[in-house]
Amino acid sequence: QTAIGNGLTAADLCNEWSESELKRILRQYGDEPRCRVIAQSIIENRPLESTQDLVKSVAAVVPKFSKQSRRKGLNATLARVFQSLRIVVNREDEVLKKMLNEVCPRLVRPGGRLVVMSYHSMEDRLTKRIMRDGTTGPVPAYKKDIYGNEVGPPKPWKIVHKRRKASDEEVALNSRARSATLRVAERN
């Protein structure tokens, strides 16, 4: 139940936020397929006073094992639920957006490279958008000339390589590398 910066704790989220907000953070930050039923279970089991209370409320609606895939079993689901809560409490999305939008363009000189390793889809999505479009916000409309070249303000980054995932050998040595994605872009 630690809080960083804004005083918000995971207990506050679970005990005070609406079902729709809980569902949104589970979907957005955890890519949780069962976000609706998990949010309903959290609401029904309030007040949650410990992490065990949260585990029990999630376990009430999620099978321990799934025949469909590992991703739908209890352990994987709990990992996504706790990840979602951690991202909101620590404001990780805001920090990453500020870093990619404001800090990196000031620190990296033209011709320099920005290398980002992300460990879950939200981080990777933000990184991809900043490298591809130059912003994490709405994408500016680029017009094309008769040759198909984009006309307009130059994009701040040029993607150098496609994303890279860990090889099977690397994952065998370090199982946490399985979710890592590496992206590289060069400053224009």
PDB file of C-alpha atoms in Angstrom:
ATOM      1  CA  GLN A   1       0.000   0.000   0.000  1.00  0.00           C
ATOM      2  CA  THR A   2       2.727   2.409  -0.897  1.00  0.00           C
ATOM      3  CA  ALA A   3       2.041   5.635  -2.714  1.00  0.00           C
ATOM      4  CA  ILE A   4       4.380   7.697  -4.819  1.00  0.00           C
ATOM      5  CA  GLY A   5       3.941  11.414  -5.393  1.00  0.00           C
ATOM      6  CA  ASN A   6       0.184  11.762  -5.474  1.00  0.00           C
ATOM      7  CA  GLY A   7      -0.623   9.886  -2.226  1.00  0.00           C
ATOM      8  CA  LEU A   8      -2.778   7.348  -4.076  1.00  0.00           C
ATOM      9  CA  THR A   9      -2.472   3.725  -2.957  1.00  0.00           C
ATOM     10  CA  ALA A  10      -3.567   0.455  -4.539  1.00  0.00           C
ATOM     11  CA  ALA A  11      -6.035   0.087  -1.647  1.00  0.00           C
ATOM     12  CA  ASP A  12      -7.553   3.468  -2.596  1.00  0.00           C
ATOM     13  CA  LEU A  13      -8.018   2.275  -6.155  1.00  0.00           C
ATOM     14  CA  CYS A  14      -9.639  -0.998  -5.150  1.00  0.00           C
ATOM     15  CA  ASN A  15     -11.857   0.455  -2.428  1.00  0.00           C
ATOM     16  CA  GLU A  16     -12.869   3.838  -3.843  1.00  0.00           C
ATOM     17  CA  TRP A  17     -12.749   3.832  -7.634  1.00  0.00           C
ATOM     18  CA  SER A  18     -15.844   3.022  -9.674  1.00  0.00           C
ATOM     19  CA  GLU A  19     -16.310  -0.236 -11.521  1.00  0.00           C
ATOM     20  CA  SER A  20     -15.916   1.513 -14.881  1.00  0.00           C
ATOM     21  CA  GLU A  21     -12.598   3.096 -13.809  1.00  0.00           C
ATOM     22  CA  LEU A  22     -11.262  -0.223 -12.498  1.00  0.00           C
ATOM     23  CA  LYS A  23     -12.314  -1.904 -15.743  1.00  0.00           C
ATOM     24  CA  ARG A  24     -10.578   0.834 -17.758  1.00  0.00           C
ATOM     25  CA  ILE A  25      -7.245   0.552 -15.935  1.00  0.00           C
ATOM     26  CA  LEU A  26      -7.284  -3.260 -16.121  1.00  0.00           C
ATOM     27  CA  ARG A  27      -7.951  -3.105 -19.867  1.00  0.00           C
ATOM     28  CA  GLN A  28      -5.623  -0.203 -20.653  1.00  0.00           C
ATOM     29  CA  TYR A  29      -2.607  -1.056 -18.496  1.00  0.00           C
ATOM     30  CA  GLY A  30      -2.911  -4.825 -18.195  1.00  0.00           C
ATOM     31  CA  ASP A  31      -4.576  -5.815 -21.480  1.00  0.00           C
ATOM     32  CA  GLU A  32      -6.807  -7.943 -19.259  1.00  0.00           C
ATOM     33  CA  PRO A  33      -9.451  -9.905 -21.224  1.00  0.00           C
ATOM     34  CA  ARG A  34     -11.595 -10.441 -18.101  1.00  0.00           C
ATOM     35  CA  CYS A  35     -11.483  -6.813 -16.919  1.00  0.00           C
ATOM     36  CA  ARG A  36     -15.265  -6.501 -16.527  1.00  0.00           C
ATOM     37  CA  VAL A  37     -15.805  -9.530 -14.270  1.00  0.00           C
ATOM     38  CA  ILE A  38     -12.671  -8.783 -12.241  1.00  0.00           C
ATOM     39  CA  ALA A  39     -13.786  -5.177 -11.650  1.00  0.00           C
ATOM     40  CA  GLN A  40     -17.236  -6.438 -10.584  1.00  0.00           C
ATOM     41  CA  SER A  41     -15.663  -8.926  -8.171  1.00  0.00           C
ATOM     42  CA  ILE A  42     -13.448  -6.230  -6.628  1.00  0.00           C
ATOM     43  CA  ILE A  43     -16.509  -4.014  -6.093  1.00  0.00           C
ATOM     44  CA  GLU A  44     -18.512  -6.899  -4.558  1.00  0.00           C
ATOM     45  CA  ASN A  45     -15.711  -7.854  -2.136  1.00  0.00           C
ATOM     46  CA  ARG A  46     -15.053  -4.370  -0.752  1.00  0.00           C
ATOM     47  CA  PRO A  47     -13.467  -3.349   1.518  1.00  0.00           C
ATOM     48  CA  LEU A  48     -10.205  -4.969   0.468  1.00  0.00           C
ATOM     49  CA  GLU A  49      -7.695  -4.595   3.283  1.00  0.00           C
ATOM     50  CA  SER A  50      -4.767  -6.690   2.031  1.00  0.00           C
ATOM     51  CA  THR A  51      -3.291  -8.102  -1.135  1.00  0.00           C
ATOM     52  CA  GLN A  52      -4.742 -11.485  -0.118  1.00  0.00           C
ATOM     53  CA  ASP A  53      -8.226  -9.931  -0.225  1.00  0.00           C
ATOM     54  CA  LEU A  54      -7.516  -8.768  -3.767  1.00  0.00           C
ATOM     55  CA  VAL A  55      -6.150 -12.188  -4.744  1.00  0.00           C
ATOM     56  CA  LYS A  56      -9.306 -13.857  -3.361  1.00  0.00           C
ATOM     57  CA  SER A  57     -11.620 -11.488  -5.240  1.00  0.00           C
ATOM     58  CA  VAL A  58      -9.786 -12.164  -8.518  1.00  0.00           C
ATOM     59  CA  ALA A  59      -9.600 -15.917  -7.848  1.00  0.00           C
ATOM     60  CA  ALA A  60     -13.381 -15.972  -7.369  1.00  0.00           C
ATOM     61  CA  VAL A  61     -13.909 -15.180 -11.071  1.00  0.00           C
ATOM     62  CA  VAL A  62     -10.778 -16.599 -12.746  1.00  0.00           C
ATOM     63  CA  PRO A  63      -9.948 -20.329 -13.032  1.00  0.00           C
ATOM     64  CA  LYS A  64      -6.643 -21.446 -11.542  1.00  0.00           C
ATOM     65  CA  PHE A  65      -5.670 -23.079 -14.841  1.00  0.00           C
ATOM     66  CA  SER A  66      -7.041 -22.571 -18.321  1.00  0.00           C
ATOM     67  CA  LYS A  67      -7.111 -25.105 -21.132  1.00  0.00           C
ATOM     68  CA  GLN A  68      -7.114 -22.275 -23.688  1.00  0.00           C
ATOM     69  CA  SER A  69      -3.789 -20.685 -22.770  1.00  0.00           C
ATOM     70  CA  ARG A  70      -1.447 -19.817 -19.927  1.00  0.00           C
ATOM     71  CA  ARG A  71      -2.471 -16.192 -20.354  1.00  0.00           C
ATOM     72  CA  LYS A  72      -5.930 -16.959 -18.963  1.00  0.00           C
ATOM     73  CA  GLY A  73      -4.835 -18.788 -15.800  1.00  0.00           C
ATOM     74  CA  LEU A  74      -4.920 -17.239 -12.328  1.00  0.00           C
ATOM     75  CA  ASN A  75      -1.202 -16.436 -11.969  1.00  0.00           C
ATOM     76  CA  ALA A  76      -0.994 -14.614 -15.301  1.00  0.00           C
ATOM     77  CA  THR A  77      -4.212 -12.732 -14.555  1.00  0.00           C
ATOM     78  CA  LEU A  78      -2.976 -11.679 -11.109  1.00  0.00           C
ATOM     79  CA  ALA A  79       0.274 -10.450 -12.651  1.00  0.00           C
ATOM     80  CA  ARG A  80      -1.717  -8.227 -15.041  1.00  0.00           C
ATOM     81  CA  VAL A  81      -3.988  -6.943 -12.246  1.00  0.00           C
ATOM     82  CA  PHE A  82      -1.049  -6.001  -9.996  1.00  0.00           C
ATOM     83  CA  GLN A  83       0.785  -4.495 -12.982  1.00  0.00           C
ATOM     84  CA  SER A  84      -2.230  -2.296 -13.757  1.00  0.00           C
ATOM     85  CA  LEU A  85      -2.475  -1.082 -10.179  1.00  0.00           C
ATOM     86  CA  ARG A  86       1.278  -0.419 -10.016  1.00  0.00           C
ATOM     87  CA  ILE A  87       1.238   1.636 -13.225  1.00  0.00           C
ATOM     88  CA  VAL A  88      -1.584   3.861 -11.934  1.00  0.00           C
ATOM     89  CA  VAL A  89      -0.196   4.276  -8.397  1.00  0.00           C
ATOM     90  CA  ASN A  90       3.316   5.089  -9.638  1.00  0.00           C
ATOM     91  CA  ARG A  91       1.998   7.175 -12.565  1.00  0.00           C
ATOM     92  CA  GLU A  92       4.334   5.244 -14.863  1.00  0.00           C
ATOM     93  CA  ASP A  93       2.423   6.192 -18.015  1.00  0.00           C
ATOM     94  CA  GLU A  94       2.703   9.931 -17.260  1.00  0.00           C
ATOM     95  CA  VAL A  95       6.413   9.648 -16.480  1.00  0.00           C
ATOM     96  CA  LEU A  96       7.107   7.686 -19.672  1.00  0.00           C
ATOM     97  CA  LYS A  97       5.120  10.126 -21.834  1.00  0.00           C
ATOM     98  CA  LYS A  98       6.963  13.108 -20.339  1.00  0.00           C
ATOM     99  CA  MET A  99      10.295  11.365 -20.832  1.00  0.00           C
ATOM    100  CA  LEU A 100       9.618  10.452 -24.465  1.00  0.00           C
ATOM    101  CA  ASN A 101       7.929  13.759 -25.429  1.00  0.00           C
ATOM    102  CA  GLU A 102      10.056  16.297 -23.552  1.00  0.00           C
ATOM    103  CA  VAL A 103      13.287  14.910 -22.141  1.00  0.00           C
ATOM    104  CA  CYS A 104      14.556  12.655 -24.957  1.00  0.00           C
ATOM    105  CA  PRO A 105      14.310  15.303 -27.722  1.00  0.00           C
ATOM    106  CA  ARG A 106      16.370  17.682 -25.554  1.00  0.00           C
ATOM    107  CA  LEU A 107      19.012  15.139 -24.568  1.00  0.00           C
ATOM    108  CA  VAL A 108      19.572  13.332 -27.857  1.00  0.00           C
ATOM    109  CA  ARG A 109      21.426  15.400 -30.455  1.00  0.00           C
ATOM    110  CA  PRO A 110      20.670  15.100 -34.192  1.00  0.00           C
ATOM    111  CA  GLY A 111      22.233  11.856 -35.387  1.00  0.00           C
ATOM    112  CA  GLY A 112      22.130  10.408 -31.849  1.00  0.00           C
ATOM    113  CA  ARG A 113      20.158   7.293 -31.086  1.00  0.00           C
ATOM    114  CA  LEU A 114      17.333   6.647 -28.668  1.00  0.00           C
ATOM    115  CA  VAL A 115      17.197   3.056 -27.445  1.00  0.00           C
ATOM    116  CA  VAL A 116      14.178   1.967 -25.397  1.00  0.00           C
ATOM    117  CA  MET A 117      13.545  -1.425 -23.856  1.00  0.00           C
ATOM    118  CA  SER A 118       9.950  -1.971 -22.840  1.00  0.00           C
ATOM    119  CA  TYR A 119       8.502  -4.805 -20.808  1.00  0.00           C
ATOM    120  CA  HIS A 120       4.780  -4.531 -21.469  1.00  0.00           C
ATOM    121  CA  SER A 121       2.459  -3.420 -24.234  1.00  0.00           C
ATOM    122  CA  MET A 122       1.626   0.040 -22.859  1.00  0.00           C
ATOM    123  CA  GLU A 123       5.302   1.017 -22.743  1.00  0.00           C
ATOM    124  CA  ASP A 124       5.925  -0.450 -26.183  1.00  0.00           C
ATOM    125  CA  ARG A 125       2.872   1.267 -27.698  1.00  0.00           C
ATOM    126  CA  LEU A 126       3.998   4.689 -26.395  1.00  0.00           C
ATOM    127  CA  THR A 127       7.576   4.099 -27.546  1.00  0.00           C
ATOM    128  CA  LYS A 128       6.462   3.008 -31.020  1.00  0.00           C
ATOM    129  CA  ARG A 129       4.200   6.050 -31.416  1.00  0.00           C
ATOM    130  CA  ILE A 130       6.873   8.556 -30.377  1.00  0.00           C
ATOM    131  CA  MET A 131       9.417   6.976 -32.714  1.00  0.00           C
ATOM    132  CA  ARG A 132       7.010   6.617 -35.648  1.00  0.00           C
ATOM    133  CA  ASP A 133       4.846   9.748 -35.325  1.00  0.00           C
ATOM    134  CA  GLY A 134       6.927  12.042 -33.110  1.00  0.00           C
ATOM    135  CA  THR A 135       4.199  12.324 -30.473  1.00  0.00           C
ATOM    136  CA  THR A 136       2.237  10.270 -27.970  1.00  0.00           C
ATOM    137  CA  GLY A 137      -0.762  12.541 -28.540  1.00  0.00           C
ATOM    138  CA  PRO A 138      -2.940  12.899 -31.637  1.00  0.00           C
ATOM    139  CA  VAL A 139      -1.019  12.208 -34.847  1.00  0.00           C
ATOM    140  CA  PRO A 140      -0.546  15.293 -37.030  1.00  0.00           C
ATOM    141  CA  ALA A 141      -1.946  14.914 -40.541  1.00  0.00           C
ATOM    142  CA  TYR A 142       0.899  14.568 -43.021  1.00  0.00           C
ATOM    143  CA  LYS A 143       0.128  15.338 -46.638  1.00  0.00           C
ATOM    144  CA  LYS A 144       1.887  13.601 -49.492  1.00  0.00           C
ATOM    145  CA  ASP A 145       3.192  15.072 -52.707  1.00  0.00           C
ATOM    146  CA  ILE A 146       2.597  13.481 -56.120  1.00  0.00           C
ATOM    147  CA  TYR A 147       5.560  11.136 -55.519  1.00  0.00           C
ATOM    148  CA  GLY A 148       4.193   9.828 -52.201  1.00  0.00           C
ATOM    149  CA  ASN A 149       6.691  11.694 -50.032  1.00  0.00           C
ATOM    150  CA  GLU A 150       5.369  13.200 -46.808  1.00  0.00           C
ATOM    151  CA  VAL A 151       5.214  16.995 -46.863  1.00  0.00           C
ATOM    152  CA  GLY A 152       5.110  18.992 -43.657  1.00  0.00           C
ATOM    153  CA  PRO A 153       7.153  19.444 -40.537  1.00  0.00           C
ATOM    154  CA  PRO A 154       9.928  16.848 -40.222  1.00  0.00           C
ATOM    155  CA  LYS A 155       9.442  14.017 -37.774  1.00  0.00           C
ATOM    156  CA  PRO A 156      11.888  14.160 -34.873  1.00  0.00           C
ATOM    157  CA  TRP A 157      12.856  10.462 -35.037  1.00  0.00           C
ATOM    158  CA  LYS A 158      13.726   7.989 -37.777  1.00  0.00           C
ATOM    159  CA  ILE A 159      13.253   4.318 -36.921  1.00  0.00           C
ATOM    160  CA  VAL A 160      16.576   2.512 -37.373  1.00  0.00           C
ATOM    161  CA  HIS A 161      15.557  -1.119 -36.825  1.00  0.00           C
ATOM    162  CA  LYS A 162      12.329  -3.010 -36.460  1.00  0.00           C
ATOM    163  CA  ARG A 163      11.511  -3.978 -32.901  1.00  0.00           C
ATOM    164  CA  ARG A 164      13.599  -6.764 -31.494  1.00  0.00           C
ATOM    165  CA  LYS A 165      12.450  -9.514 -29.177  1.00  0.00           C
ATOM    166  CA  ALA A 166      14.661 -11.800 -27.119  1.00  0.00           C
ATOM    167  CA  SER A 167      15.845 -14.974 -28.845  1.00  0.00           C
ATOM    168  CA  ASP A 168      14.923 -18.410 -27.516  1.00  0.00           C
ATOM    169  CA  GLU A 169      18.494 -18.816 -26.204  1.00  0.00           C
ATOM    170  CA  GLU A 170      18.295 -15.513 -24.322  1.00  0.00           C
ATOM    171  CA  VAL A 171      14.920 -16.430 -22.799  1.00  0.00           C
ATOM    172  CA  ALA A 172      16.385 -19.788 -21.714  1.00  0.00           C
ATOM    173  CA  LEU A 173      19.139 -17.903 -19.857  1.00  0.00           C
ATOM    174  CA  ASN A 174      16.817 -15.205 -18.474  1.00  0.00           C
ATOM    175  CA  SER A 175      13.089 -15.961 -18.416  1.00  0.00           C
ATOM    176  CA  ARG A 176      12.188 -12.310 -17.721  1.00  0.00           C
ATOM    177  CA  ALA A 177      13.539 -11.402 -21.167  1.00  0.00           C
ATOM    178  CA  ARG A 178      10.540 -13.089 -22.850  1.00  0.00           C
ATOM    179  CA  SER A 179       8.418  -9.934 -22.601  1.00  0.00           C
ATOM    180  CA  ALA A 180      11.151  -7.409 -23.440  1.00  0.00           C
ATOM    181  CA  THR A 181      10.990  -5.407 -26.671  1.00  0.00           C
ATOM    182  CA  LEU A 182      13.875  -3.259 -27.899  1.00  0.00           C
ATOM    183  CA  ARG A 183      13.293  -0.274 -30.220  1.00  0.00           C
ATOM    184  CA  VAL A 184      15.918   2.038 -31.735  1.00  0.00           C
ATOM    185  CA  ALA A 185      15.417   5.410 -33.430  1.00  0.00           C
ATOM    186  CA  GLU A 186      17.774   8.124 -34.663  1.00  0.00           C
ATOM    187  CA  ARG A 187      17.243  11.824 -34.020  1.00  0.00           C
ATOM    188  CA  ASN A 188      16.633  13.839 -37.190  1.00  0.00           C
TER     189      ASN A 188
END
